[in-house]
Amino acid sequence: MTANNTTAGCRFADYFVISGLDIETGLEPDELSGENYEQSPLRRTFKSKVLAHYPENVEWNPFDQDAVGMLCMPKGLSFKTQSDNRDPQFHSFIITREDGSRTYGFALTFYEEVASKQICSAMQTLYHMHNAEQYDILHTSSTICINSTESNSDNCSDIPTGMTKLQRFNSYDISKDTLYVSKCICLIAPMPFMQACKKVLEQLHQAVTSHQPPPLPLESYVYNILYEVPLPPAGRSLKFLGVYGPIVCQRPSTNELPLFDFPINEMFELLGLENVLQLFTCALLEIQILLYSQHYQRLMTVAESITAVLFPCQWQHVYVPILPASLLHFLDAPVPYLMGLHSNGQDDRSKLELPQEANLCFVDIDNHFIELPEDLPQFPNKLEFIQEISEILMAFGIPPEGNLHCSESASKLKNFKGSDVVCDKKNGNVAGSALNTYELLKENETMARLQALVRRTGVSLEKLELREEAGSNKDLKVHCDEEELKIHQLNIQIREVFANRFTQMFADYEVFVIQPNQDKESWFSNREQMQNFDKASFLSDQPEPYLPFLSRFLETQMFASFIDNKIMCHDDDDKDQILRVFDARVDKIRSLNVRTPTLRTSMYQKCTTIDAAEKAIEQRLAKIDHTAVHPHLLDMKIGQGKYESGFFPKLQSDVLSSSPASNKWVKRSAPAQWRRKDRQKQHTEHLHLDNDQREKYIQEARNLGTGMRQPKLSNLSPSVIAHTNWKFVEGLLKECRNKTKRMLVEKMGREAVELGHGEVTITGVEENTLIASLCDLLERIWSHGLQVKQGKSALWSHLLHYQETKGKKEAVLGSTNSTGIIQDLERRKFDCPAMPPLKISLTQDMRHIQNIGEIKTDVGKARAWVRLSMEKKLLSRHLKQLLSDHELTKKLYKRYAFLRCDDEKEQFLYHLLSFNAVDYFCFTNVFTTIMIPYHVLVIPSKKLGGSMFTANPWICISGELGETGILQIPKSILEMTFECQNLGKLTTVLIGHDNSGLYAKWLVDYVVVRNEITGHAYKFPCGRWLGKGVDDGSLERILVGELASATQEPDERHCRTPPMQQSPSMIRRFVNITPTGRQKLNTGQIQESVGEAINGIVKHFHKPEKERGSLMLLLCGENGLVSALEQVFHHGFKSPRLFKSTFIWDFMEKAYVYFESLERTELTQEENWQTRAKNFCKFVAAINGAPRNIGKDGKFQLLVCLGARDHLLHHWIALLADCPIIAQMYEDIALIKDHTLVNSLIRVLQTLQEFNITLETSLVKGIDI
């Protein structure tokens, strides 16, 4: 390894930078900062320059002048006079390169007197001009006031005082006032040792402002920090000298949580625990986060703190904790981001124009306030989690609801001891031997609500015991002040609790990682097509309350990257530090919990690693491992190194430009952890690729995310901004392609179908998650490049504009041509022109959503509209229609917007078109309580016209969510529309009549029921008579429905998921069929159909409850259990006389009579047999005695369903197989006479015993068993 590289790994700081006013260029207004000229010159911002940086360049971290200049003075130069507050301000910043690697900056901004006469007179001139303008404005308003006849004199009386105020406050007088300008000194470092860098800068500033000059020239101290102070090795501490005192920093070892040196307590004080947890949830779900504060350091502290507690995950998207004013156009970025926006302290939130808010988490740090996106799921075990963190915060004297009036002084933990909390009433704590958390928190409403909930859920609220430091550490002398030690202790305790949550939730994650079966190179090139984690199995193991959060978290880029990392690092040596630490913790938990199932309960397990982590830090601070070379005199010419007190000088670049020839740190071989490597380069080492492959791999890895990882802070020319926007457009298209593909694969279950599972459904929770993320993507696309923002949802706002312009036209014209096509298709499909098709109308669908009172917000309406369009298979078509109004799109969007890039827009709509290949019920299943109009149409048989029919028909419709009750149908038209609460997917129709009039016989072909909002039409085939003395004498029948295929335009591909099962066709019901009427099934085929029917029911119960669908289809549908058992009893049934139908129910009734007679003659049979016979007779009698007009086939169907419900079917089959009536009614070859086959049938039916079968009320009406 070369010396150069070793140095790169070792140095504490890479650059020392001075920024401020360049006298030569003078005052340049900073237009990009967006300040207006109405403000007084002292309040305006001017361009700052990087005046000097030392050394000129280091090869491992090239100096980025634009980025450093922007971030060390984000608001440019500011001027003040002697009457203003001029305290130095410290802030840190981060420069994220496009590859995701980071460099940290630490800046101290202070004020120096302006020595240049030209600058002072320029400021004076600006003031004269400004005051003249202001005077004109005031003067014109005063003349208006005098001339106005209606004005009363009071209104004018303030004008002179206004003038004097103006002169007093808005003035700079060169003869009386001293002018000061901001200047900044800054360290650029590879690692975020924030506390140490702050001390270095403060001591350097103190050196130039104190009356006594420092012991050595400033160059000696700067040289020392740049070249002679190394980075502490992992797990070690380091001490070096500043200008006035020693500075200590320590670095965690490779098996501890990564380095984090910002005071996490400030985040809790500024926001409060409840808000922090919501922000944490948003970050995990990769929601756009915008932090807002007038303090740069607060923006940085909150951003770094929230990303630190994401361990073991890492934020994968745009990360700009301090967004310079010149980069405000980045808020338009249609990608997840975490950005910090500086507020001037005067404007309130309502004045802030943000491009997109549909999926934004807005954090107003200074006002202790957070705005959340809709439908944010709750973090698992939130209440217990809050309880655990509260205890730690209060042990350090921080109220969990935060300090509303938090100032820098409030966040000092100076001289704070645990024992002081108890008697310190100023903290809002209650005196006493221990702290009662509830008392402490009840002031805060949210906290009080949470605590009440905690008490209701039975979580014990033990008294807080303040953690005493372990006896062994009491007398430990540490080399840092108490405040710093407290920050270290609190940081590590809070972070350990957060890390523990992940360790508990993902303790068995390795089991679900899908290892690739090809080599790494080809795996990586097909990365986007590959599933790396078995999400469905993982979620099926989780407690129900976790699912809304976890199903969304598993879809994030950060989780995917975490799993990718796991796949690529097999050996412990390969793993990066974060993964190694996490896996070690998981292993520890698993060794403690030998029984894995305990991992999957929702039992909350507190963090147990705090003491060890704290001890490690205290020991490093007590025993310093390394001390750096002290600052010393440099080889400088006489006279160099002198400077004027109060001014930070330009330093001697010749002595600061090169590192010392011999440096003991360089000569030591650097340990591996010291080498700072780009993340992707680390991966390439794991892969052992040659250089070409390595380069290609790095590029691939960089392009993986969402196309645009990080904004470039340098060149802001229009071409660069255009290129950035182009990158966004490409990224959105790629994301759309991946999302549609993922949703289709999940929905169609390609792998599962290949493995032989017939019907595969995605879990409801997961489907909802994917659709929600699609809605989020649509919102981001619609808010990219907006001209003017209106409302929180850009998509809904566009739709409303469209509705306004097109609503009237549509009403006049009607969609003539498209309707014709649909009608033709409908006619072919149903062979019935009677039910006119629903008109396809974008605005009509909007009106449906607007009529739903439950949806209150624009974002909610947009999401509901997307769900409805997906269910109707019209999403692509509707959006195409919306975007076809080019005038409207031009009016609403800038030229670079995604929606105005024609090729990308076409591809995007094409990707959405693929959703038409599958059936979604994402509207019906979500809005379960809304009222929906249904249209019913009964089609009687054409052959035997129903015109003579005299009875009064009725119908009862059932769905997965409920049923309608009996509805009378007008017999003249056999068609009606009614409204009722959402029935869900329709399952059965009970149809019948009252047998009145002369001709009460009715042959019904089928029934159609259509949901008038979603357009889903269900066809319920019948093909049987309803009437006494015809068919099986039934006056009512249960029909099982099939979803009729959605209408499609000729240019849209016709393809859909398999249809649901339908009512059994009429022909199979009769026994007296001619030999040619249908082929007879052999015993093997019959056994197979019984097996399949039972298998369908078993699968049904193995699905999660919410995703099961209708059991009625599996019992009474075309290939259901009833139909399979009919085949069993039909096999070998003796043919009756000509023109006389015999039904299976006739056999059941004869068997019933036989068993009844046995009971009366009291022949001795074994007890089991008697119980079975009694049960059988009870059920047959109850069915025959029911006050219902069901026919013989209906009665057999009912008997099978009741037998399945009460787990009696296998007993009855055994009973009937031994019944002598068999001999009279069956031939010798009958299946029911073959003991071997009957035994195997009994075994198959026994599998139903473990399931709790519930029957629809319409089926068992009137049967009281």
XYZ file of C-alpha atoms in Angstrom, residues 37-245:
209
model
C -34.759 44.227 -2.846
C -37.508 45.645 -0.688
C -35.478 44.591 2.337
C -32.993 47.024 3.797
C -29.419 46.451 2.576
C -28.348 45.093 5.975
C -30.976 42.359 5.663
C -30.041 41.398 2.094
C -27.642 38.608 1.241
C -24.508 38.976 -0.853
C -22.304 36.398 -2.500
C -19.600 34.852 -0.353
C -16.398 33.349 -1.745
C -13.996 30.657 -0.625
C -11.051 32.945 0.195
C -8.539 30.160 0.858
C -8.323 26.433 1.469
C -5.365 24.373 2.653
C -3.939 22.208 1.166
C -4.738 22.920 -2.490
C -5.997 19.357 -3.114
C -5.885 15.826 -1.720
C -6.315 13.036 -4.232
C -8.688 10.829 -2.237
C -11.099 13.721 -1.643
C -10.902 16.362 -4.428
C -11.871 19.831 -3.202
C -15.367 20.822 -4.384
C -15.222 24.609 -4.235
C -18.873 25.188 -5.221
C -20.307 22.758 -2.712
C -18.094 23.921 0.161
C -18.763 27.587 -0.630
C -22.508 26.996 -0.704
C -22.700 24.928 2.453
C -20.323 26.710 4.790
C -22.212 29.983 4.192
C -25.573 28.777 2.826
C -27.186 32.239 2.994
C -24.150 34.048 1.644
C -22.643 37.090 3.406
C -24.586 39.018 5.976
C -23.805 42.474 7.356
C -24.457 43.858 10.828
C -23.700 47.015 12.805
C -22.416 47.401 16.355
C -26.027 47.393 17.680
C -26.781 43.866 16.379
C -26.055 40.553 18.074
C -22.844 39.122 16.586
C -22.319 35.845 18.466
C -20.406 33.183 16.492
C -22.615 30.415 15.083
C -21.444 26.841 14.588
C -23.004 24.457 12.085
C -22.020 21.247 10.373
C -22.902 20.052 6.887
C -22.483 17.057 4.676
C -21.401 16.711 1.061
C -22.831 13.566 -0.514
C -21.203 12.634 -3.789
C -23.203 11.129 -6.623
C -21.961 7.639 -5.693
C -23.398 7.992 -2.195
C -20.073 8.454 -0.318
C -19.944 11.320 2.171
C -17.623 14.024 3.456
C -18.419 16.118 6.526
C -17.936 19.836 7.003
C -17.831 21.816 10.263
C -18.136 25.590 10.043
C -17.888 28.454 12.530
C -19.345 31.747 11.303
C -18.368 34.965 13.116
C -18.362 38.709 12.365
C -15.383 40.899 11.530
C -15.235 44.655 11.173
C -15.227 45.783 7.534
C -11.857 47.424 6.966
C -12.432 48.404 3.321
C -13.614 51.983 2.817
C -15.095 51.076 -0.619
C -17.378 48.437 0.923
C -18.576 50.843 3.637
C -19.376 53.589 1.122
C -21.075 51.049 -1.185
C -23.312 50.060 1.732
C -24.019 53.748 2.461
C -25.002 54.263 -1.227
C -27.322 51.248 -1.134
C -28.977 52.773 1.931
C -29.532 56.137 0.257
C -31.174 54.407 -2.711
C -33.283 52.188 -0.478
C -34.485 55.045 1.718
C -35.357 57.162 -1.340
C -37.536 54.333 -2.664
C -39.195 53.838 0.710
C -39.775 57.584 1.012
C -41.488 57.645 -2.403
C -43.783 54.813 -1.383
C -44.700 56.495 1.899
C -44.993 59.893 0.265
C -47.408 58.718 -2.427
C -49.556 56.972 0.172
C -49.631 60.169 2.273
C -50.714 62.291 -0.692
C -53.493 59.836 -1.380
C -54.465 60.110 2.245
C -54.594 63.926 2.169
C -56.527 64.035 -1.107
C -59.052 61.483 -0.022
C -62.190 63.283 1.095
C -63.593 60.337 3.057
C -60.449 59.686 5.069
C -60.371 60.843 8.638
C -57.343 62.539 10.053
C -56.466 59.638 12.366
C -55.375 57.493 9.433
C -52.776 60.004 8.384
C -51.388 60.735 11.781
C -48.965 57.729 11.764
C -47.078 58.861 8.694
C -44.456 61.117 10.256
C -43.767 58.541 12.989
C -43.506 55.923 10.224
C -40.850 58.061 8.571
C -38.775 58.491 11.716
C -39.008 54.745 12.442
C -37.860 54.062 8.926
C -34.850 56.308 9.351
C -33.991 54.933 12.770
C -34.079 51.213 11.905
C -33.227 51.130 8.251
C -30.144 53.195 8.417
C -26.421 52.790 8.221
C -24.469 55.976 8.804
C -20.838 55.700 7.733
C -19.814 58.377 10.199
C -21.517 56.867 13.267
C -21.872 53.124 12.685
C -19.315 50.331 12.512
C -20.046 47.793 9.764
C -19.403 44.090 10.354
C -19.444 41.248 7.838
C -19.686 37.473 8.321
C -16.675 35.214 7.840
C -16.412 31.483 8.198
C -13.649 29.025 9.086
C -14.326 25.433 8.246
C -12.840 21.917 8.565
C -13.589 19.260 5.936
C -13.181 15.810 7.487
C -13.763 12.215 6.426
C -15.579 11.268 9.644
C -18.165 13.171 11.680
C -16.266 13.963 14.895
C -18.561 16.910 15.469
C -17.687 17.756 19.101
C -13.913 17.681 18.470
C -14.107 19.797 15.283
C -16.315 22.347 17.027
C -13.717 22.741 19.784
C -10.854 23.107 17.279
C -12.682 25.911 15.434
C -13.827 27.687 18.600
C -10.273 27.711 19.969
C -8.894 29.037 16.658
C -11.493 31.832 16.698
C -10.704 32.604 20.298
C -7.026 32.928 19.371
C -7.692 35.843 16.971
C -10.219 37.623 19.189
C -8.418 37.404 22.560
C -6.143 40.236 23.661
C -3.182 37.900 24.150
C -1.800 36.302 20.985
C -1.737 32.465 21.030
C 1.467 30.634 22.067
C 2.258 29.659 18.434
C 1.306 31.090 15.027
C -2.128 29.958 13.756
C -0.392 28.036 10.954
C 1.097 25.627 13.534
C -2.324 24.612 14.810
C -3.862 24.291 11.360
C -0.846 22.297 10.130
C -1.137 20.022 13.149
C -4.825 19.228 12.604
C -4.337 18.682 8.848
C -1.190 16.561 8.860
C -0.231 15.380 12.352
C -3.512 14.394 13.984
C -4.597 10.973 12.755
C -8.042 9.422 12.796
C -8.376 7.270 15.911
C -8.339 3.566 14.990
C -11.612 1.671 15.497
C -12.254 0.980 19.170
C -9.640 3.516 20.333
C -9.552 7.038 21.710
C -7.282 9.896 20.688
C -6.131 13.083 22.393
C -4.617 16.082 20.606
C -3.980 19.690 21.514
C -6.003 22.668 20.357
C -4.864 26.258 20.800
C -5.899 26.405 24.457
C -6.518 22.901 25.653
